[in-house]
């Protein structure tokens, strides 16, 4: 059989070229980790379709700058709530501020995460626990703080996970264990809350260009050519993840729950 000539996939169009501009009119998004990176891009895309948003994080200066930028870019309202997802009380206060301001919550993105590269021999007990607390407990705390509102709106969750735990990934024991827990939580929410009209899905972005995580990994080992192992032959773009979030929150995904959106790891054609 003749080898398949690889064709590099073009970057994605903005979701506004695909979905109507008003599909999220009067909807409210609550996004942890929304101050930067992938979660900021998802928030922007959802706001571009008419939603208001609260972005939640630890660094107030960064949150405020992002909220201003997103409001200006989208014409929608974006407020900030300073909270560490490890604190149930701070999250409850962030939810209360959101409901006071917007009256409800329709969509939640559990995106706050912590990561660093370390071999298991170099991970202290506290280092491992810290990432479990941010990623897994932080997701649980966010769900606990928002669930009554999501039940009321018959809304939807997106959890940001990873591909790391689908195989053994060196230097990522803490994050692999933490994200496996996130995937499990989402599946349980999907089956327990589905009868109430609540959906829950996971996006496992894989290698997305121009993000803090990929910049650090690439800098560590320039010989890693991850794009060679991606079927579409290029790094993901933050907009790819944003478009997936728009789809998952849209009515087009009303039958989609309990899913983990994973990119295959190996290319069949290279
Ligand atoms: N290698 C090994 N251990 C590390 C480490 C590394 N590169 N970075 C942090 N740790 C350990 C710390 O030494 C500490 O353990 P110890 O008390 O036994 O020494 C433990 O992890 C907690 O670190 P600390 O920085 O005190 O916690 P924090 O709550 O302030 O911050 C993170 C935790 C994960 C947010 C922080 O490490 C960080 O800023 N990471 C980079 C930014 C990031 O994660 N962005 C998200 C990208 S997905």
mmCIF file of N, CA and C and ligand atoms in Angstrom, residues 58 86 113-118 122 124 126-127 130-131 134 212 216, ligand 1:
data_model
loop_
_atom_site.group_PDB
_atom_site.id
_atom_site.type_symbol
_atom_site.label_atom_id
_atom_site.label_comp_id
_atom_site.label_asym_id
_atom_site.label_seq_id
_atom_site.Cartn_x
_atom_site.Cartn_y
_atom_site.Cartn_z
ATOM 1 N N UNK A 58 -6.356 32.474 41.790
ATOM 2 C CA UNK A 58 -5.669 32.952 42.997
ATOM 3 C C UNK A 58 -5.095 34.347 42.822
ATOM 4 N N UNK A 86 -8.661 24.991 46.472
ATOM 5 C CA UNK A 86 -8.468 24.102 47.624
ATOM 6 C C UNK A 86 -9.320 24.532 48.809
ATOM 7 N N UNK A 113 -5.561 24.168 37.778
ATOM 8 C CA UNK A 113 -4.663 23.012 37.871
ATOM 9 C C UNK A 113 -3.259 23.456 38.261
ATOM 10 N N UNK A 114 -2.509 22.531 38.791
ATOM 11 C CA UNK A 114 -1.101 22.807 39.114
ATOM 12 C C UNK A 114 -0.234 21.719 38.509
ATOM 13 N N UNK A 115 0.928 22.100 38.047
ATOM 14 C CA UNK A 115 1.794 21.094 37.421
ATOM 15 C C UNK A 115 3.247 21.538 37.493
ATOM 16 N N UNK A 116 4.117 20.568 37.616
ATOM 17 C CA UNK A 116 5.552 20.764 37.444
ATOM 18 C C UNK A 116 6.124 19.399 37.121
ATOM 19 N N UNK A 117 7.286 19.387 36.486
ATOM 20 C CA UNK A 117 7.926 18.114 36.135
ATOM 21 C C UNK A 117 8.792 17.647 37.293
ATOM 22 N N UNK A 118 8.564 16.428 37.744
ATOM 23 C CA UNK A 118 9.412 15.870 38.809
ATOM 24 C C UNK A 118 9.320 14.348 38.777
ATOM 25 N N UNK A 122 11.752 12.343 43.254
ATOM 26 C CA UNK A 122 11.975 13.726 43.671
ATOM 27 C C UNK A 122 10.705 14.423 44.148
ATOM 28 N N UNK A 124 8.119 15.120 46.957
ATOM 29 C CA UNK A 124 7.852 14.961 48.392
ATOM 30 C C UNK A 124 6.377 14.597 48.579
ATOM 31 N N UNK A 126 4.373 16.184 50.284
ATOM 32 C CA UNK A 126 3.613 17.440 50.161
ATOM 33 C C UNK A 126 3.429 17.850 48.706
ATOM 34 N N UNK A 127 4.446 17.588 47.888
ATOM 35 C CA UNK A 127 4.338 17.952 46.463
ATOM 36 C C UNK A 127 3.219 17.153 45.799
ATOM 37 N N UNK A 130 -0.130 18.321 47.074
ATOM 38 C CA UNK A 130 -0.502 19.662 46.588
ATOM 39 C C UNK A 130 -1.243 19.580 45.258
ATOM 40 N N UNK A 131 -0.736 18.750 44.343
ATOM 41 C CA UNK A 131 -1.375 18.661 43.020
ATOM 42 C C UNK A 131 -2.715 17.916 43.111
ATOM 43 N N UNK A 134 -5.128 20.513 44.384
ATOM 44 C CA UNK A 134 -5.557 21.536 43.419
ATOM 45 C C UNK A 134 -6.462 20.900 42.357
ATOM 46 N N UNK A 212 1.557 27.524 28.931
ATOM 47 C CA UNK A 212 2.612 27.434 29.941
ATOM 48 C C UNK A 212 3.147 26.001 30.035
ATOM 49 N N UNK A 216 7.007 24.795 28.971
ATOM 50 C CA UNK A 216 7.942 24.242 29.951
ATOM 51 C C UNK A 216 8.447 22.875 29.519
HETATM 52 N N1 LIG B 1 9.740 19.569 41.719
HETATM 53 C C1 LIG B 1 9.509 18.910 42.882
HETATM 54 N N2 LIG B 1 8.699 19.412 43.858
HETATM 55 C C2 LIG B 1 8.121 20.606 43.606
HETATM 56 C C3 LIG B 1 8.298 21.334 42.408
HETATM 57 C C4 LIG B 1 9.167 20.765 41.438
HETATM 58 N N3 LIG B 1 9.411 21.376 40.264
HETATM 59 N N4 LIG B 1 7.560 22.479 42.464
HETATM 60 C C5 LIG B 1 6.928 22.465 43.672
HETATM 61 N N5 LIG B 1 7.257 21.333 44.359
HETATM 62 C C6 LIG B 1 6.863 20.959 45.701
HETATM 63 C C7 LIG B 1 7.347 21.979 46.702
HETATM 64 O O1 LIG B 1 8.718 21.773 46.992
HETATM 65 C C8 LIG B 1 6.416 21.679 47.887
HETATM 66 O O2 LIG B 1 6.803 20.522 48.562
HETATM 67 P P1 LIG B 1 7.680 20.578 49.956
HETATM 68 O O3 LIG B 1 6.865 21.379 50.909
HETATM 69 O O4 LIG B 1 7.838 19.167 50.360
HETATM 70 O O5 LIG B 1 8.976 21.235 49.597
HETATM 71 C C9 LIG B 1 5.114 21.325 47.201
HETATM 72 O O6 LIG B 1 5.440 20.971 45.844
HETATM 73 C C10 LIG B 1 4.139 22.473 47.168
HETATM 74 O O7 LIG B 1 4.764 23.541 46.447
HETATM 75 P P2 LIG B 1 4.393 25.081 46.732
HETATM 76 O O8 LIG B 1 5.044 25.907 45.677
HETATM 77 O O9 LIG B 1 4.666 25.388 48.165
HETATM 78 O O10 LIG B 1 2.791 25.032 46.561
HETATM 79 P P3 LIG B 1 1.817 26.113 46.026
HETATM 80 O O11 LIG B 1 0.494 25.712 46.518
HETATM 81 O O12 LIG B 1 2.279 27.497 46.304
HETATM 82 O O13 LIG B 1 1.887 25.951 44.428
HETATM 83 C C11 LIG B 1 1.840 24.887 42.296
HETATM 84 C C12 LIG B 1 1.688 24.707 43.803
HETATM 85 C C13 LIG B 1 1.676 23.522 41.633
HETATM 86 C C14 LIG B 1 0.760 25.813 41.756
HETATM 87 C C15 LIG B 1 3.240 25.467 41.988
HETATM 88 O O14 LIG B 1 4.183 24.449 42.048
HETATM 89 C C16 LIG B 1 3.376 26.168 40.672
HETATM 90 O O15 LIG B 1 3.352 27.367 40.660
HETATM 91 N N6 LIG B 1 3.526 25.452 39.518
HETATM 92 C C17 LIG B 1 3.723 26.062 38.210
HETATM 93 C C18 LIG B 1 2.509 26.797 37.691
HETATM 94 C C19 LIG B 1 1.384 25.857 37.332
HETATM 95 O O16 LIG B 1 1.234 24.831 37.914
HETATM 96 N N7 LIG B 1 0.571 26.251 36.357
HETATM 97 C C20 LIG B 1 -0.481 25.409 35.882
HETATM 98 C C21 LIG B 1 -0.061 24.791 34.589
HETATM 99 S S1 LIG B 1 -1.116 23.410 34.192
#
